[in-house]
Short mmCIF file of C-alpha atoms in Angstrom, two decimals:
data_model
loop_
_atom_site.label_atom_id
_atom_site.label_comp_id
_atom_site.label_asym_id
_atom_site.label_seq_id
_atom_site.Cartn_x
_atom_site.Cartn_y
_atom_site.Cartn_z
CA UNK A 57 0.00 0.00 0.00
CA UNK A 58 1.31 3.35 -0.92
CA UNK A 59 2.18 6.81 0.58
CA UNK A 60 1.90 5.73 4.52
CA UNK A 61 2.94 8.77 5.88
CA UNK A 62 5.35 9.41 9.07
CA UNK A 63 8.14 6.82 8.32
CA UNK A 64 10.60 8.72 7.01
CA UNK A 65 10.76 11.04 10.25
CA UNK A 66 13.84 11.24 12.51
CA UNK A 67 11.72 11.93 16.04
CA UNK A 68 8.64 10.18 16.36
CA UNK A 69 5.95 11.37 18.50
CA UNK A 70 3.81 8.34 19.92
CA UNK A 71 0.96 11.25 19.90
CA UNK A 72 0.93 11.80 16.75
CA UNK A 73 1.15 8.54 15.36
CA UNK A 74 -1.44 6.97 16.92
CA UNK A 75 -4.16 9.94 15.98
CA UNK A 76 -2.63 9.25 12.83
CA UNK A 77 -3.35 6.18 13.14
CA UNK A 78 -6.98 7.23 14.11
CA UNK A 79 -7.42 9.14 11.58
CA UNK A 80 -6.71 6.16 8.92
CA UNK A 81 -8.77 4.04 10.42
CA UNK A 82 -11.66 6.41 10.41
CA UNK A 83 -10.75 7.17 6.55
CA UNK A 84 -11.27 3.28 5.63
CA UNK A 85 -14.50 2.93 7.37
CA UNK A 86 -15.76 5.40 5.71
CA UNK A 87 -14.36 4.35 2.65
CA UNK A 88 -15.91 0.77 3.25
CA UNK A 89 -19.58 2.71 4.30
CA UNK A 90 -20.01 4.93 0.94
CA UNK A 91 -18.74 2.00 -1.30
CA UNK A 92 -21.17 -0.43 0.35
CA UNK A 93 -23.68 2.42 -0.45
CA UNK A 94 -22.98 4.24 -3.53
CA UNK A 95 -20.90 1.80 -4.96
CA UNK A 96 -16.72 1.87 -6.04
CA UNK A 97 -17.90 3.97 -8.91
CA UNK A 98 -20.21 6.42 -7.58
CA UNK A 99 -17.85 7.17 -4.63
CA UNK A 100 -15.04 10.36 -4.89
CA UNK A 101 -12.21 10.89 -2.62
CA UNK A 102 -13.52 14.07 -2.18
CA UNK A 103 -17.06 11.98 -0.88
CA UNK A 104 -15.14 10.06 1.90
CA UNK A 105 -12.83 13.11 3.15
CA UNK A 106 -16.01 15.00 3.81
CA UNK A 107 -17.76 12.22 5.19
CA UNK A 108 -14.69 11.37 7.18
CA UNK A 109 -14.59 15.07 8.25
CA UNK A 110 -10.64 15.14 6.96
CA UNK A 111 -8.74 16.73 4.13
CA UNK A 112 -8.88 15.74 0.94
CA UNK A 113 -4.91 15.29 1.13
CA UNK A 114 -5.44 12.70 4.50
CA UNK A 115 -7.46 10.23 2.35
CA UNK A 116 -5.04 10.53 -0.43
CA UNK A 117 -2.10 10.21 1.86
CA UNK A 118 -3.44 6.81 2.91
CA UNK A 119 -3.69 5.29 -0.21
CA UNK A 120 -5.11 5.00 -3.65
CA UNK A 121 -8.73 4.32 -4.48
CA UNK A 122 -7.68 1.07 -5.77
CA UNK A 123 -6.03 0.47 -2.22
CA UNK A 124 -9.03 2.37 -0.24
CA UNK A 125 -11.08 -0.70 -1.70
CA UNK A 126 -8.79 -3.24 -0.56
CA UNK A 127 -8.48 -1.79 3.25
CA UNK A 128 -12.03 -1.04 3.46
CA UNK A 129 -12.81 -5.04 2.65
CA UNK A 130 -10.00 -6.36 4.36
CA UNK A 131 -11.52 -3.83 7.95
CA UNK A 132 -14.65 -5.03 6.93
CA UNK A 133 -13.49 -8.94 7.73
CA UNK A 134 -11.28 -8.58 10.23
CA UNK A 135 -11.26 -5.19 12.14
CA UNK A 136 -7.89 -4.57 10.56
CA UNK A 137 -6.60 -3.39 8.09
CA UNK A 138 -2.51 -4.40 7.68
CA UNK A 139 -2.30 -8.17 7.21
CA UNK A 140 -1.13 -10.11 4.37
CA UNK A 141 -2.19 -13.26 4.95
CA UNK A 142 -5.62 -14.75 6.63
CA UNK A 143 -3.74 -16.31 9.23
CA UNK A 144 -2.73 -13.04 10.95
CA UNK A 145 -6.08 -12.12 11.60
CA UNK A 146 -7.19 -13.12 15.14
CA UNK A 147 -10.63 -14.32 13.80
CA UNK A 148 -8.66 -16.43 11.80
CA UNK A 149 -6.75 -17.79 14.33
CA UNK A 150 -9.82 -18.40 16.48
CA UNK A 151 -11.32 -20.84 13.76
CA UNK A 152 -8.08 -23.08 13.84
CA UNK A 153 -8.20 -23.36 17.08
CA UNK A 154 -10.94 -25.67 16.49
CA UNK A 155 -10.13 -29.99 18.13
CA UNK A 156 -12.70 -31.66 16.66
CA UNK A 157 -14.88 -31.70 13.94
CA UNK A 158 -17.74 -30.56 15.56
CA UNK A 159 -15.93 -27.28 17.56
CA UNK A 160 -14.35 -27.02 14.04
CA UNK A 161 -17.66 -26.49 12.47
CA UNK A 162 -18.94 -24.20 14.70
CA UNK A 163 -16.17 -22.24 14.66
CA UNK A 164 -16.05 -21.94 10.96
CA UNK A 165 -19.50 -21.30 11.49
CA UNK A 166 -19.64 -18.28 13.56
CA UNK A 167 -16.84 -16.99 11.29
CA UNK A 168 -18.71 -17.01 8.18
CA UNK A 169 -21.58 -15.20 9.81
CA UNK A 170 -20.16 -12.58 11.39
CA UNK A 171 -17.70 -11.68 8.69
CA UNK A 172 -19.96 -11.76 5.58
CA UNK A 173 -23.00 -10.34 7.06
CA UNK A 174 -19.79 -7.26 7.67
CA UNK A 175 -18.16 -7.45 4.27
CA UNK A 176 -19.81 -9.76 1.75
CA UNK A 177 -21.57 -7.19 -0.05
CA UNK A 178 -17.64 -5.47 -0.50
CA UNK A 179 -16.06 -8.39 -1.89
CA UNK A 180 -18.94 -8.45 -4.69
CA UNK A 181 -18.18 -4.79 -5.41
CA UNK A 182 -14.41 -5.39 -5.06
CA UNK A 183 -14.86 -8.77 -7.50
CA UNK A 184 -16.45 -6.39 -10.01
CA UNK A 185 -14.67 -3.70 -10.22
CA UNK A 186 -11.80 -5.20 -10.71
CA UNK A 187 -13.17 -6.53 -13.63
CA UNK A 188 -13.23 -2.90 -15.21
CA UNK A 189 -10.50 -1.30 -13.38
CA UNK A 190 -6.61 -2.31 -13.71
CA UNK A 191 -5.57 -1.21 -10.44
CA UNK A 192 -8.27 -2.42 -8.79
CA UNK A 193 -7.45 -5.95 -10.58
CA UNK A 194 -4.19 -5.95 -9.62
CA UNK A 195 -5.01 -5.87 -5.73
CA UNK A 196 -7.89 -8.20 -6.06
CA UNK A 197 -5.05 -10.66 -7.82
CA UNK A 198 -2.92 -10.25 -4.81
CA UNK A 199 -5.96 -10.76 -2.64
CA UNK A 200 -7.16 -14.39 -4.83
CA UNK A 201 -3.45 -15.12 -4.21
CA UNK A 202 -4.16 -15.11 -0.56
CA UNK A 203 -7.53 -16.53 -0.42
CA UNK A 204 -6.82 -19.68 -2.55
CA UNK A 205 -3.21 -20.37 -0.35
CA UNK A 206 -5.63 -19.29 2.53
CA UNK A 207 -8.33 -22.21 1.33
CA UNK A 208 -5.49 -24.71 0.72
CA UNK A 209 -4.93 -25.01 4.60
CA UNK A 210 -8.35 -24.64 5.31
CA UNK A 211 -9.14 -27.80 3.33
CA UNK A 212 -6.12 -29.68 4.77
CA UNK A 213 -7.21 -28.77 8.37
CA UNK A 214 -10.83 -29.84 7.62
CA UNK A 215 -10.06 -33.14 6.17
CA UNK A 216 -7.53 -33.53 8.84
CA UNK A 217 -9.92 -33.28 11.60
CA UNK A 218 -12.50 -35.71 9.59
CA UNK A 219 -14.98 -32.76 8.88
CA UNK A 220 -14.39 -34.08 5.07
CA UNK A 221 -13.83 -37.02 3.76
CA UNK A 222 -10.13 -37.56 2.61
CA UNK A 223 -9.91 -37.46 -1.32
CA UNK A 224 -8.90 -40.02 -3.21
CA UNK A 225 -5.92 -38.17 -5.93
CA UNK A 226 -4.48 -34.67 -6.24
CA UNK A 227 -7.15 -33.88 -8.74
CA UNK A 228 -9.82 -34.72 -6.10
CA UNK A 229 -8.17 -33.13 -3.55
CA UNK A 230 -7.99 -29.60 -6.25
CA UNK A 231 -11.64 -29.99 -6.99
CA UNK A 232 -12.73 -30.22 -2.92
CA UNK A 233 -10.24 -27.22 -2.00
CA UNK A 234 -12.37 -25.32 -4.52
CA UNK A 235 -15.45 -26.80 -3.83
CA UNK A 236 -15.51 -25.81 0.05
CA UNK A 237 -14.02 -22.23 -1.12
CA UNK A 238 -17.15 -21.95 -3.13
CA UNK A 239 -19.40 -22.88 -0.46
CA UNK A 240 -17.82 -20.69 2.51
CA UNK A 241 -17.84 -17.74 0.04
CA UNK A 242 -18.96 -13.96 0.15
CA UNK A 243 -20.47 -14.96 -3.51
CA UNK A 244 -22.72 -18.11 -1.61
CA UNK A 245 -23.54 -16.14 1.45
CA UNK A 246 -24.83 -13.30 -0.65
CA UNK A 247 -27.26 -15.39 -2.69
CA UNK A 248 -28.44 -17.51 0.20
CA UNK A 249 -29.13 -14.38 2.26
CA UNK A 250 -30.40 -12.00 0.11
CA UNK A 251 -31.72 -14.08 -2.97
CA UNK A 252 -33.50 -16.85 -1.22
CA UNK A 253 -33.95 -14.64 2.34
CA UNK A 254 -32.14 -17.80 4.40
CA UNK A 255 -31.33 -15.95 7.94
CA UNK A 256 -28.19 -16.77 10.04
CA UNK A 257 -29.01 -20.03 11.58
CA UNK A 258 -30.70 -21.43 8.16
CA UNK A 259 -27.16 -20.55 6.34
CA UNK A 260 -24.94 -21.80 9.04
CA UNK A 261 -26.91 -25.18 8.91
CA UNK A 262 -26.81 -24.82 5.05
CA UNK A 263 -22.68 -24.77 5.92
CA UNK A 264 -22.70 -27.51 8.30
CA UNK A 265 -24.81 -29.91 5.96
CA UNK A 266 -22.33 -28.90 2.66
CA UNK A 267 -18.74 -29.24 4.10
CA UNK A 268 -19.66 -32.63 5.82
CA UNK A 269 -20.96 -34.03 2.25
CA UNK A 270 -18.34 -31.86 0.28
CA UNK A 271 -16.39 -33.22 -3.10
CA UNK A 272 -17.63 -36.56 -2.75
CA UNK A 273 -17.39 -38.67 -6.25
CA UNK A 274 -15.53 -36.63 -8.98
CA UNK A 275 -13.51 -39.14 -10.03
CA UNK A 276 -16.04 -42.38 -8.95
CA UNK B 316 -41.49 -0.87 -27.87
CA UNK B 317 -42.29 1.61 -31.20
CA UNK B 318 -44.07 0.58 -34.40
CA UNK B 319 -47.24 -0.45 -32.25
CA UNK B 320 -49.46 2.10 -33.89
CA UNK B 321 -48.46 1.75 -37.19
CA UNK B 322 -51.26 0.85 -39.83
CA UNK B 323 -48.54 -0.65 -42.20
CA UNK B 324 -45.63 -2.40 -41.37
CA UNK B 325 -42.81 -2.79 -43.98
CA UNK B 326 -41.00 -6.91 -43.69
CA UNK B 327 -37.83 -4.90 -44.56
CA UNK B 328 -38.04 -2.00 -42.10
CA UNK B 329 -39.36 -4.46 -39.34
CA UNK B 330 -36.16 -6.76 -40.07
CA UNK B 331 -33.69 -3.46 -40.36
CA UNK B 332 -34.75 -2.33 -36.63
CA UNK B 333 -34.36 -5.75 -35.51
CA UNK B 334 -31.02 -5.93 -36.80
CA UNK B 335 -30.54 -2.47 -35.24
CA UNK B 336 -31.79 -3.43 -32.25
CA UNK B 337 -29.58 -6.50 -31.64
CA UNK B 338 -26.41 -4.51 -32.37
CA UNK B 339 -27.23 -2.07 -29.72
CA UNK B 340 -28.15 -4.72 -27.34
CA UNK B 341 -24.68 -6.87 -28.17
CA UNK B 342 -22.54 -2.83 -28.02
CA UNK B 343 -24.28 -2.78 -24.71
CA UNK B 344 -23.37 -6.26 -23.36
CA UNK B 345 -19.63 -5.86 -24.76
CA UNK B 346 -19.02 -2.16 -23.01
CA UNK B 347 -21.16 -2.74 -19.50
CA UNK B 348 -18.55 -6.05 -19.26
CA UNK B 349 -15.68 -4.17 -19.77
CA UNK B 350 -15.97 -0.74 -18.30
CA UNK B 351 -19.10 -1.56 -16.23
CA UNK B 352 -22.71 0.29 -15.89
CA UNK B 353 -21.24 3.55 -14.30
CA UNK B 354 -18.03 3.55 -16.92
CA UNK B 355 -20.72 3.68 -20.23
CA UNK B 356 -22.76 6.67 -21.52
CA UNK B 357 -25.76 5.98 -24.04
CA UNK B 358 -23.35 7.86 -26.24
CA UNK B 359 -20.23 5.19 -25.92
CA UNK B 360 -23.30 2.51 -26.85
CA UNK B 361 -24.36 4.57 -29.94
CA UNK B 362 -20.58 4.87 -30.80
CA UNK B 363 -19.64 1.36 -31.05
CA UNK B 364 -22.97 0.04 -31.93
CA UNK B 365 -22.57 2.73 -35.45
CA UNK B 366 -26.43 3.98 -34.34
CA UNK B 367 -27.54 7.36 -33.23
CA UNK B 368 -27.72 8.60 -29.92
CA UNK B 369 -31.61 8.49 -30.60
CA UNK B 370 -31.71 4.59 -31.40
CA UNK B 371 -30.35 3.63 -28.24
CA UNK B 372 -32.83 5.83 -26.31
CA UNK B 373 -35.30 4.36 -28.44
CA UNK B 374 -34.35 0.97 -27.59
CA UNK B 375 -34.54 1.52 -24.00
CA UNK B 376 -33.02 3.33 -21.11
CA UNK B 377 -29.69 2.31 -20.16
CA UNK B 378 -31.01 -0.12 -16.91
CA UNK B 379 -33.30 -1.54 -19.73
CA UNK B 380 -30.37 -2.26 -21.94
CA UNK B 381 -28.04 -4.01 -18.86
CA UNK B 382 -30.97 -5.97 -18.11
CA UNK B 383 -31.54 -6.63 -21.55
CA UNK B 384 -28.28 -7.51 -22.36
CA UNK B 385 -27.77 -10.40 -19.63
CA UNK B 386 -31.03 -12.47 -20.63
CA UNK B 387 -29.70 -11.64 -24.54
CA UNK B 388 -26.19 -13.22 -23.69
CA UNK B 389 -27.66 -15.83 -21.11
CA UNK B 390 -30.04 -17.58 -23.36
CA UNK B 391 -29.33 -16.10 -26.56
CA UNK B 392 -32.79 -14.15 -26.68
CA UNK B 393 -33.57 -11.19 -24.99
CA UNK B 394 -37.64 -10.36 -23.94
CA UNK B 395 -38.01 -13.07 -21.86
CA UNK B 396 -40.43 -13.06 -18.82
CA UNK B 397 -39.49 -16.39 -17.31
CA UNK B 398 -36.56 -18.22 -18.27
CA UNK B 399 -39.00 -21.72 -18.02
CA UNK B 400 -40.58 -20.46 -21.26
CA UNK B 401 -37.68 -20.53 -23.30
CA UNK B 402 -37.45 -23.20 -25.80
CA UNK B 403 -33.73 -23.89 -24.94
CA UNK B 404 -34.25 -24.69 -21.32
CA UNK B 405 -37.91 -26.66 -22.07
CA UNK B 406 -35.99 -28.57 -24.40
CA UNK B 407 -33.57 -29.54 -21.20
CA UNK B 408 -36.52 -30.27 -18.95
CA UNK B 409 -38.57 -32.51 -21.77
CA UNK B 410 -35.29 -35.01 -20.91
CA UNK B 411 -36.24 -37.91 -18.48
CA UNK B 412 -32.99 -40.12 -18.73
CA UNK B 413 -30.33 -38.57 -15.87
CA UNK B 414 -27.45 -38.74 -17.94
CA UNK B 415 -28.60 -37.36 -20.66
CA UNK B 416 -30.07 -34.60 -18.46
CA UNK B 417 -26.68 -34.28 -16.99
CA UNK B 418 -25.00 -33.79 -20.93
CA UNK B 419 -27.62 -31.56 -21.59
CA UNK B 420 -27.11 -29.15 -18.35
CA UNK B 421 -22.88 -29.26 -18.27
CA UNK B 422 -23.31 -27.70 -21.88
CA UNK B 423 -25.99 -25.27 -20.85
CA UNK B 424 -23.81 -24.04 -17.63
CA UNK B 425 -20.87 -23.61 -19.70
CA UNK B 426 -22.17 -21.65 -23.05
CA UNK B 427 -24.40 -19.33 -21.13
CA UNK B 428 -22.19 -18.67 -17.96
CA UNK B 429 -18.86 -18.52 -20.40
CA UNK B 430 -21.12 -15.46 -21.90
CA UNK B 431 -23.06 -13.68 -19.42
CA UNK B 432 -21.65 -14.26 -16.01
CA UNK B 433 -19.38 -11.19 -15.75
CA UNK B 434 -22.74 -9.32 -16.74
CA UNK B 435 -24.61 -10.74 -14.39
CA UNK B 436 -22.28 -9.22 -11.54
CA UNK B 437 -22.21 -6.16 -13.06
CA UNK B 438 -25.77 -6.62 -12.78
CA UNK B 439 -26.38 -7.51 -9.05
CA UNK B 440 -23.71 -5.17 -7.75
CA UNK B 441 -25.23 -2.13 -10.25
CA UNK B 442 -29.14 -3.17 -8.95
CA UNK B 443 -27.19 -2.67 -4.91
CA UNK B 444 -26.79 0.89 -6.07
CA UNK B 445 -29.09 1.57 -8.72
CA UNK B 446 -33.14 1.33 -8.10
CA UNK B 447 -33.97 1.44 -11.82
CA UNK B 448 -31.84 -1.74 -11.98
CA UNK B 449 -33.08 -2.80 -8.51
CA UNK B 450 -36.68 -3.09 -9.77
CA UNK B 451 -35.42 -5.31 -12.68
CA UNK B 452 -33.34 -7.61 -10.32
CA UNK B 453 -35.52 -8.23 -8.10
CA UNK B 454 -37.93 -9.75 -10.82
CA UNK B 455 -35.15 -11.88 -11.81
CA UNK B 456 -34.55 -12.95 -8.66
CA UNK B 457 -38.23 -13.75 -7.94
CA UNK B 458 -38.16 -15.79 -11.64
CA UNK B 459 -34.28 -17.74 -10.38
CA UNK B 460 -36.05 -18.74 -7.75
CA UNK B 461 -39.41 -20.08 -9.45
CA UNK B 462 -37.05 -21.58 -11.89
CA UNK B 463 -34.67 -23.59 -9.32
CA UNK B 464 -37.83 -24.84 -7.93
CA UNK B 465 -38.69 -26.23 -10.93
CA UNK B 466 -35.62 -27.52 -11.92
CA UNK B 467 -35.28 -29.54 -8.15
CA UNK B 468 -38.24 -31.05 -8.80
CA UNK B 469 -37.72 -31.93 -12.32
CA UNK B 470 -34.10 -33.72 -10.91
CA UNK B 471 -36.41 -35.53 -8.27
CA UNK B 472 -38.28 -36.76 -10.58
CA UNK B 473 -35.84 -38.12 -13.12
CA UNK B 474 -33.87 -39.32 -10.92
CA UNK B 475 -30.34 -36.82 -10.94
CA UNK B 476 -30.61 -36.09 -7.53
CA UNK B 477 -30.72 -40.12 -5.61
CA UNK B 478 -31.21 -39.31 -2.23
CA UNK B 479 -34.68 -38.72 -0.91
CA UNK B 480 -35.56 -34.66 -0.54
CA UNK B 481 -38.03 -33.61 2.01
CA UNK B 482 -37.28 -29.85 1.54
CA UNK B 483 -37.38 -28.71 -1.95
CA UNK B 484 -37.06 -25.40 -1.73
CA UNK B 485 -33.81 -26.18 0.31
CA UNK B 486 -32.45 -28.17 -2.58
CA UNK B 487 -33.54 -25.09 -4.96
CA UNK B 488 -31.95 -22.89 -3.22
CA UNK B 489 -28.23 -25.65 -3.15
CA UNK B 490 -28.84 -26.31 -7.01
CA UNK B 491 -29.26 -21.98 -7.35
CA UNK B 492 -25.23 -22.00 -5.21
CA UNK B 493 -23.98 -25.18 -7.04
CA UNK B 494 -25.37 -23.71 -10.77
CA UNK B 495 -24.72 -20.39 -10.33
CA UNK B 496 -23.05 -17.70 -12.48
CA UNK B 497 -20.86 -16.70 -9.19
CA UNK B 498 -19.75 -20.25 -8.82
CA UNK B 499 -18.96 -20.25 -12.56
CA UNK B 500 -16.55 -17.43 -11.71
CA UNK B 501 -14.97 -18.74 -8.58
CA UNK B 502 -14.35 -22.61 -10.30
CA UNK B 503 -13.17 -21.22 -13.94
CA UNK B 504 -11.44 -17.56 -12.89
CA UNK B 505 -10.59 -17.88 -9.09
CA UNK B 506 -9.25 -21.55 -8.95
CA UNK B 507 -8.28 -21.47 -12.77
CA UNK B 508 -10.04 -24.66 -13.51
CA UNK B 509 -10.17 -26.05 -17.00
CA UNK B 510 -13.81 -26.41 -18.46
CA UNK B 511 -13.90 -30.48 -18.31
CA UNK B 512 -13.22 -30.42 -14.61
CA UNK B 513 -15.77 -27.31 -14.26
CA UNK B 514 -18.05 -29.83 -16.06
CA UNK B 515 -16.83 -33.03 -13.72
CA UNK B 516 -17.32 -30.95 -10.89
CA UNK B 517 -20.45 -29.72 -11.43
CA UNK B 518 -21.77 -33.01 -12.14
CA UNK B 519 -20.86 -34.98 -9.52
CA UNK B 520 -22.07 -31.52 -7.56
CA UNK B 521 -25.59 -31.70 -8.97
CA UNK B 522 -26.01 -35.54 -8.28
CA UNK B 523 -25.04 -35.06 -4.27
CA UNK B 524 -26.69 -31.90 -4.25
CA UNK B 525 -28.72 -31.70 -0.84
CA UNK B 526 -30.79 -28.86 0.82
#
């Protein structure tokens, strides 16, 4: 992420950083707030200083558009904003902390509740704007990077723990790794919630039901 | 949408402004994909589609034409109401042997995802901001949902989905997920897979598919 500000300073004042520090973190939520409502698109940096009740050079100073988007997602999921991999994010951390299958499902449960219903509707608008936008696409390629390496544990741990059934050959294993990715998804949440109206306990059943039966029979 | 009170109607003109029409529609499906619905004027439509700024009003406003656009690129027709009318997908749901079912819904999954799925996105995410293009997808939505019904029942019946199904609308709702447009994008784009393992996949997904 670009143009941090601060670093380059010989005498640091623990004041000052941390309401600079405030002051970022207040910029990316309201980042994350006006592109949830108006949109990547319909959303100026001029929009979120003013809403953020900052200068037009603050938001700038803390990054990009491009990079706004990726902050305001990744504060949106976690609660912070400077990690580069899933693991360093305490929720994260919480879900592998799982022993058993069952604790394991609940865990992965209560994760995929809390953090969509926060920042599933981002991830769309992040997903498609990179579609249009080269900058955006390059940070949503750094962020698949992440997610698939992120899903590659995830689908060790599970089948480790007996949630799923063990595949039978490296294709099978491919397949289930992006077959439980697809199910624990922003993309899935979003049209279980919103298109067929399933509230939080109907979609974290839905979850429990489709990891335990998950990538059964590609190759049989 | 014009012509309606028109005494006479000339073959010719009547196949000129279809022609017309379907080159705006196709302009409009090739620019919302690439520079999205906020990114594209009317204008940039007339432009590429070698029409007047006037034909593409006439044709519809510019939430018409996204909407228009997906079903166009979805099920190569554009107009429809319900997607259970089309000839295309009735000709998919007058099949009774599973397997053949299976062929026929693989190939349907991969031609009209491979063309309209980044426009349905644009779609959804444009209707979140949008309340022209709200209206529209939330008719959609209503119609997806009538039409997963369906189609659970229909794989009851012919046997696609084996094990017994209490809650139908459950296994709608897991067939919508498994069949979806999004899921297109994660399997082919996401995890990079290859289109016979999309089609594998999906398969074996659709046979264990459970509410």
């Amino acid at each position: 992420m670009s143009g941090s500000v601060g670093h380059k300073r010989a005498y640091r004042s623990p004041l000052r950083e941390e309401q600079a520090a405030r002051t970022r973190q207040r910029i990316v939520e309201t980042a994350a707030a006006l592109f949830d409502r108006q949109g990547f698109g319909g959303t100026t940096m001029t929009d979120i200083a003013r809403e953020a009740g900052v200068s037009v050079e603050s938001v700038h100073a803390t990054g990009s558009k491009a990079a706004l988007l990726l902050a305001a997602f990744r504060h949106a999921l976690s609660g912070q904003t400077q990690w580069s991999s899933m693991f360093e994010i305490d929720s994260v951390k919480q879900v592998f902390e799982g022993v058993d299958a069952d604790d394991a499902l609940d865990r992965v449960v209560g994760f995929l509740v809390e953090g969509h219903a926060r920042s599933a509707r981002l991830v769309l608008e992040f997903r498609n704007v990179a579609a249009t936008d080269p900058l955006v696409a390059a940070e949503w390629a750094d962020h698949m990077a992440f997610r698939c390496q992120g899903y590659r544990v995830v689908a060790d741990w599970l089948v480790g723990l007996g949630v799923v059934a063990a595949p039978a050959s490296d294709r099978e294993m491919a397949v289930l790794t992006a077959t439980l990715s697809t199910i624990m998804s922003a993309e899935t949440y979003v049209q279980l919630t919103s298109d067929w109206g399933h509230d939080a306990d109907r979609y974290g059943a839905w979850i429990r039901r489709q990891l335990r039966a998950a990538g059964t029979g590609i190759d049989a | 949408m014009t012509d309606t009170k028109r005494a006479y109607q000339s073959p010719v003109r009547t196949q000129q402004a279809a022609r017309t029409r379907a080159r705006i529609v196709e302009a409009a499906a090739v620019l919302f994909s690439a520079r999205g619905f906020g990114g594209t004027t009317m204008g940039d439509i007339a432009r590429a589609a070698e029409v007047s700024v006037e034909s593409v009003h006439a044709t519809g406003s510019k939430a018409f034409l996204l909407v228009e656009a997906f079903r166009t690129r979805y099920l190569g027709q554009g107009g429809w109401a319900s997607v259970l009318e089309q000839d295309s997908v009735q000709r998919i749901f007058a099949i009774d042997d599973a397997e053949t079912a299976l062929d026929a819904l693989e190939e349907f999954l991969v031609t009209a995802h491979g063309r309209s799925a980044d426009l349905l996105m644009q779609l959804r995410s444009t209707a979140a901001v949008e309340p022209l293009v709200a209206e529209s997808w939330a008719q959609l939505s209503r119609l997806k949902s009538e039409s997963f019904l369906e189609t659970a029942r229909w794989m009851i019946r012919i046997g696609i989905v084996r094990e017994p199904v209490e809650d139908v609308a459950g296994l709608a709702a897991t067939l919508n997920v498994v069949m979806s447009a999004e899921t297109y994008l994660q399997m082919t784009r996401d995890w990079a897979m290859d289109e016979a393992t999309y089609r594998a996949t999906m398969r074996a997904w659709m046979r264990s598919a459970r509410p």
